[in-house]
PDB file of C-alpha atoms and ligand atoms in Angstrom:
ATOM      1  CA  MET Q   1     -39.476  38.108  -0.603  1.00 86.00           C
ATOM      2  CA  PHE Q   2     -41.957  35.428  -1.686  1.00 90.00           C
ATOM      3  CA  CYS Q   3     -44.100  35.436  -4.678  1.00 89.00           C
ATOM      4  CA  LYS Q   4     -47.947  36.256  -3.901  1.00 87.00           C
ATOM      5  CA  ASN Q   5     -48.992  33.634  -6.539  1.00 91.00           C
ATOM      6  CA  CYS Q   6     -46.708  30.503  -6.159  1.00 94.00           C
ATOM      7  CA  GLY Q   7     -45.146  31.258  -2.875  1.00 92.00           C
ATOM      8  CA  LYS Q   8     -41.707  30.634  -3.943  1.00 92.00           C
ATOM      9  CA  GLU Q   9     -38.760  32.729  -2.668  1.00 92.00           C
ATOM     10  CA  ILE Q  10     -37.788  35.327  -5.333  1.00 91.00           C
ATOM     11  CA  ASP Q  11     -35.333  38.188  -5.547  1.00 88.00           C
ATOM     12  CA  ASP Q  12     -36.266  41.262  -3.547  1.00 86.00           C
ATOM     13  CA  ASN Q  13     -35.924  43.522  -6.511  1.00 83.00           C
ATOM     14  CA  ALA Q  14     -37.633  41.257  -9.018  1.00 85.00           C
ATOM     15  CA  SER Q  15     -40.648  42.779 -10.943  1.00 84.00           C
ATOM     16  CA  VAL Q  16     -41.762  39.342 -12.279  1.00 87.00           C
ATOM     17  CA  CYS Q  17     -41.641  35.940 -10.417  1.00 91.00           C
ATOM     18  CA  ILE Q  18     -38.899  33.678 -11.958  1.00 91.00           C
ATOM     19  CA  HIS Q  19     -40.850  30.514 -11.151  1.00 92.00           C
ATOM     20  CA  CYS Q  20     -44.430  31.344 -12.559  1.00 94.00           C
ATOM     21  CA  GLY Q  21     -43.915  34.641 -14.301  1.00 90.00           C
ATOM     22  CA  VAL Q  22     -46.570  36.485 -12.511  1.00 89.00           C
ATOM     23  CA  ALA Q  23     -45.886  40.232 -11.720  1.00 87.00           C
ATOM     24  CA  THR Q  24     -44.813  40.978  -8.198  1.00 83.00           C
ATOM     25  CA  GLY Q  25     -46.414  44.413  -8.267  1.00 76.00           C
ATOM     26  CA  LYS Q  26     -43.151  45.886  -7.595  1.00 71.00           C
ATOM     27  CA  THR Q  27     -42.210  48.647  -9.982  1.00 65.00           C
ATOM     28  CA  GLN Q  28     -38.732  48.789 -11.395  1.00 60.00           C
ATOM     29  CA  PRO Q  29     -36.550  50.640  -9.072  1.00 59.00           C
ATOM     30  CA  ALA Q  30     -36.063  54.397 -10.171  1.00 61.00           C
ATOM     31  CA  THR Q  31     -32.699  55.033 -11.896  1.00 72.00           C
ATOM     32  CA  ASN Q  32     -30.531  57.502 -10.090  1.00 79.00           C
ATOM     33  CA  GLU Q  33     -29.521  59.960 -12.689  1.00 87.00           C
ATOM     34  CA  ILE Q  34     -27.681  63.111 -11.637  1.00 92.00           C
ATOM     35  CA  ASN Q  35     -29.890  66.204 -11.821  1.00 95.00           C
ATOM     36  CA  VAL Q  36     -27.437  68.316 -13.836  1.00 95.00           C
ATOM     37  CA  MET Q  37     -29.804  71.324 -14.292  1.00 94.00           C
ATOM     38  CA  ALA Q  38     -30.371  71.531 -10.487  1.00 96.00           C
ATOM     39  CA  ILE Q  39     -26.418  71.708  -9.937  1.00 96.00           C
ATOM     40  CA  VAL Q  40     -26.100  74.257 -12.829  1.00 96.00           C
ATOM     41  CA  GLY Q  41     -28.945  76.196 -11.415  1.00 96.00           C
ATOM     42  CA  PHE Q  42     -27.438  76.185  -7.988  1.00 96.00           C
ATOM     43  CA  VAL Q  43     -23.915  77.315  -9.075  1.00 95.00           C
ATOM     44  CA  LEU Q  44     -25.399  80.012 -11.419  1.00 95.00           C
ATOM     45  CA  SER Q  45     -27.495  81.428  -8.839  1.00 93.00           C
ATOM     46  CA  PHE Q  46     -24.535  82.796  -7.083  1.00 89.00           C
ATOM     47  CA  PHE Q  47     -23.348  84.677 -10.363  1.00 88.00           C
ATOM     48  CA  THR Q  48     -26.234  85.382 -12.574  1.00 89.00           C
ATOM     49  CA  ALA Q  49     -29.382  85.197 -10.435  1.00 87.00           C
ATOM     50  CA  ILE Q  50     -31.962  85.222 -13.183  1.00 91.00           C
ATOM     51  CA  ILE Q  51     -30.404  82.446 -15.219  1.00 94.00           C
ATOM     52  CA  GLY Q  52     -29.795  80.395 -12.016  1.00 95.00           C
ATOM     53  CA  LEU Q  53     -33.332  80.959 -10.950  1.00 95.00           C
ATOM     54  CA  ILE Q  54     -34.616  79.641 -14.276  1.00 96.00           C
ATOM     55  CA  CYS Q  55     -32.169  76.520 -14.256  1.00 97.00           C
ATOM     56  CA  SER Q  56     -33.176  75.972 -10.519  1.00 97.00           C
ATOM     57  CA  ILE Q  57     -36.939  75.839 -11.368  1.00 97.00           C
ATOM     58  CA  ILE Q  58     -36.237  73.322 -14.373  1.00 96.00           C
ATOM     59  CA  GLY Q  59     -33.851  71.424 -11.883  1.00 96.00           C
ATOM     60  CA  TYR Q  60     -36.738  71.314  -9.377  1.00 97.00           C
ATOM     61  CA  LYS Q  61     -39.276  70.068 -12.079  1.00 96.00           C
ATOM     62  CA  ASN Q  62     -36.643  67.547 -13.176  1.00 94.00           C
ATOM     63  CA  SER Q  63     -36.101  66.231  -9.658  1.00 93.00           C
ATOM     64  CA  LYS Q  64     -39.897  64.980  -9.599  1.00 92.00           C
ATOM     65  CA  ASP Q  65     -39.057  62.811 -12.688  1.00 88.00           C
ATOM     66  CA  PRO Q  66     -38.659  59.246 -11.752  1.00 83.00           C
ATOM     67  CA  ARG Q  67     -35.429  59.290 -13.687  1.00 84.00           C
ATOM     68  CA  TYR Q  68     -33.814  61.366 -11.034  1.00 88.00           C
ATOM     69  CA  ASN Q  69     -35.395  59.839  -7.959  1.00 85.00           C
ATOM     70  CA  GLY Q  70     -35.573  63.120  -6.157  1.00 89.00           C
ATOM     71  CA  ASN Q  71     -31.977  63.888  -7.022  1.00 91.00           C
ATOM     72  CA  GLY Q  72     -31.086  67.579  -6.647  1.00 94.00           C
ATOM     73  CA  ARG Q  73     -34.487  68.549  -5.173  1.00 95.00           C
ATOM     74  CA  SER Q  74     -32.799  70.305  -2.134  1.00 95.00           C
ATOM     75  CA  LEU Q  75     -30.160  71.795  -4.434  1.00 95.00           C
ATOM     76  CA  ALA Q  76     -32.826  73.228  -6.672  1.00 97.00           C
ATOM     77  CA  ILE Q  77     -34.659  74.708  -3.781  1.00 97.00           C
ATOM     78  CA  ALA Q  78     -31.352  76.246  -2.521  1.00 97.00           C
ATOM     79  CA  GLY Q  79     -30.739  77.608  -5.955  1.00 96.00           C
ATOM     80  CA  ILE Q  80     -34.087  79.288  -6.255  1.00 97.00           C
ATOM     81  CA  ILE Q  81     -33.807  80.686  -2.761  1.00 97.00           C
ATOM     82  CA  ILE Q  82     -30.245  82.074  -3.413  1.00 96.00           C
ATOM     83  CA  SER Q  83     -31.282  83.539  -6.698  1.00 95.00           C
ATOM     84  CA  CYS Q  84     -34.212  85.377  -4.986  1.00 95.00           C
ATOM     85  CA  VAL Q  85     -31.959  86.592  -2.316  1.00 94.00           C
ATOM     86  CA  ALA Q  86     -29.156  87.656  -4.736  1.00 92.00           C
ATOM     87  CA  THR Q  87     -31.822  89.534  -6.985  1.00 90.00           C
ATOM     88  CA  ALA Q  88     -33.088  91.326  -3.803  1.00 93.00           C
ATOM     89  CA  LEU Q  89     -29.407  92.204  -2.860  1.00 91.00           C
ATOM     90  CA  TYR Q  90     -28.757  93.618  -6.233  1.00 88.00           C
ATOM     91  CA  PHE Q  91     -31.652  95.919  -5.936  1.00 92.00           C
ATOM     92  CA  ILE Q  92     -30.725  96.997  -2.614  1.00 95.00           C
ATOM     93  CA  ILE Q  93     -27.066  97.688  -3.722  1.00 95.00           C
ATOM     94  CA  ILE Q  94     -28.387  99.593  -6.871  1.00 95.00           C
ATOM     95  CA  ILE Q  95     -30.758 101.646  -4.650  1.00 95.00           C
ATOM     96  CA  ALA Q  96     -27.958 102.226  -2.163  1.00 95.00           C
ATOM     97  CA  VAL Q  97     -25.616 103.341  -4.849  1.00 95.00           C
ATOM     98  CA  ILE Q  98     -28.153 105.656  -6.447  1.00 94.00           C
ATOM     99  CA  SER Q  99     -29.207 107.185  -3.275  1.00 93.00           C
ATOM    100  CA  GLY Q 100     -25.480 107.323  -2.284  1.00 92.00           C
ATOM    101  CA  ALA Q 101     -24.651 109.077  -5.237  1.00 89.00           C
ATOM    102  CA  ALA Q 102     -27.569 111.397  -4.994  1.00 88.00           C
ATOM    103  CA  CYS Q 103     -26.575 112.241  -1.429  1.00 87.00           C
ATOM    104  CA  PHE Q 104     -23.114 112.830  -2.351  1.00 85.00           C
ATOM    105  CA  ALA Q 105     -24.141 115.129  -5.251  1.00 83.00           C
ATOM    106  CA  SER Q 106     -26.330 117.115  -3.032  1.00 84.00           C
ATOM    107  CA  SER Q 107     -23.784 117.503  -0.224  1.00 80.00           C
ATOM    108  CA  VAL Q 108     -21.269 118.596  -2.929  1.00 75.00           C
ATOM    109  CA  GLY Q 109     -23.649 121.137  -4.070  1.00 68.00           C
ATOM    110  CA  THR Q 110     -24.163 122.616  -0.656  1.00 64.00           C
ATOM    111  CA  TYR Q 111     -20.284 123.117  -0.141  1.00 61.00           C
ATOM    112  CA  TYR Q 112     -20.095 125.151  -3.358  1.00 58.00           C
TER     113      TYR Q 112
HETATM  114 ZN1  LIG H 201     -44.352  32.962  -8.712  1.00 82.33          ZN
END
């Protein structure tokens, strides 16, 4: 690209012109840090939904930070969805087990 001030050619990623020292208006490129919390939240969402959900939410918030440059955002969203589905499944299984046990108990009762 070319400097807006002096018109000389400068590096595309330069934030300051090397010829005249005027800022190019281009912000420093965001660093690409790995969003560990999003990965942890995603993995944990399969095992411990509540902790996975908390980590995924933190990971999602972290992904908005310029340091992460959006890294792990989709992973964090996936972690949040999986955590919610897993929590719903736990409740369904618990209700099924309780109602199944109650049904079994009542059927046993009628045989005796
Ligand atoms: Zn310049």
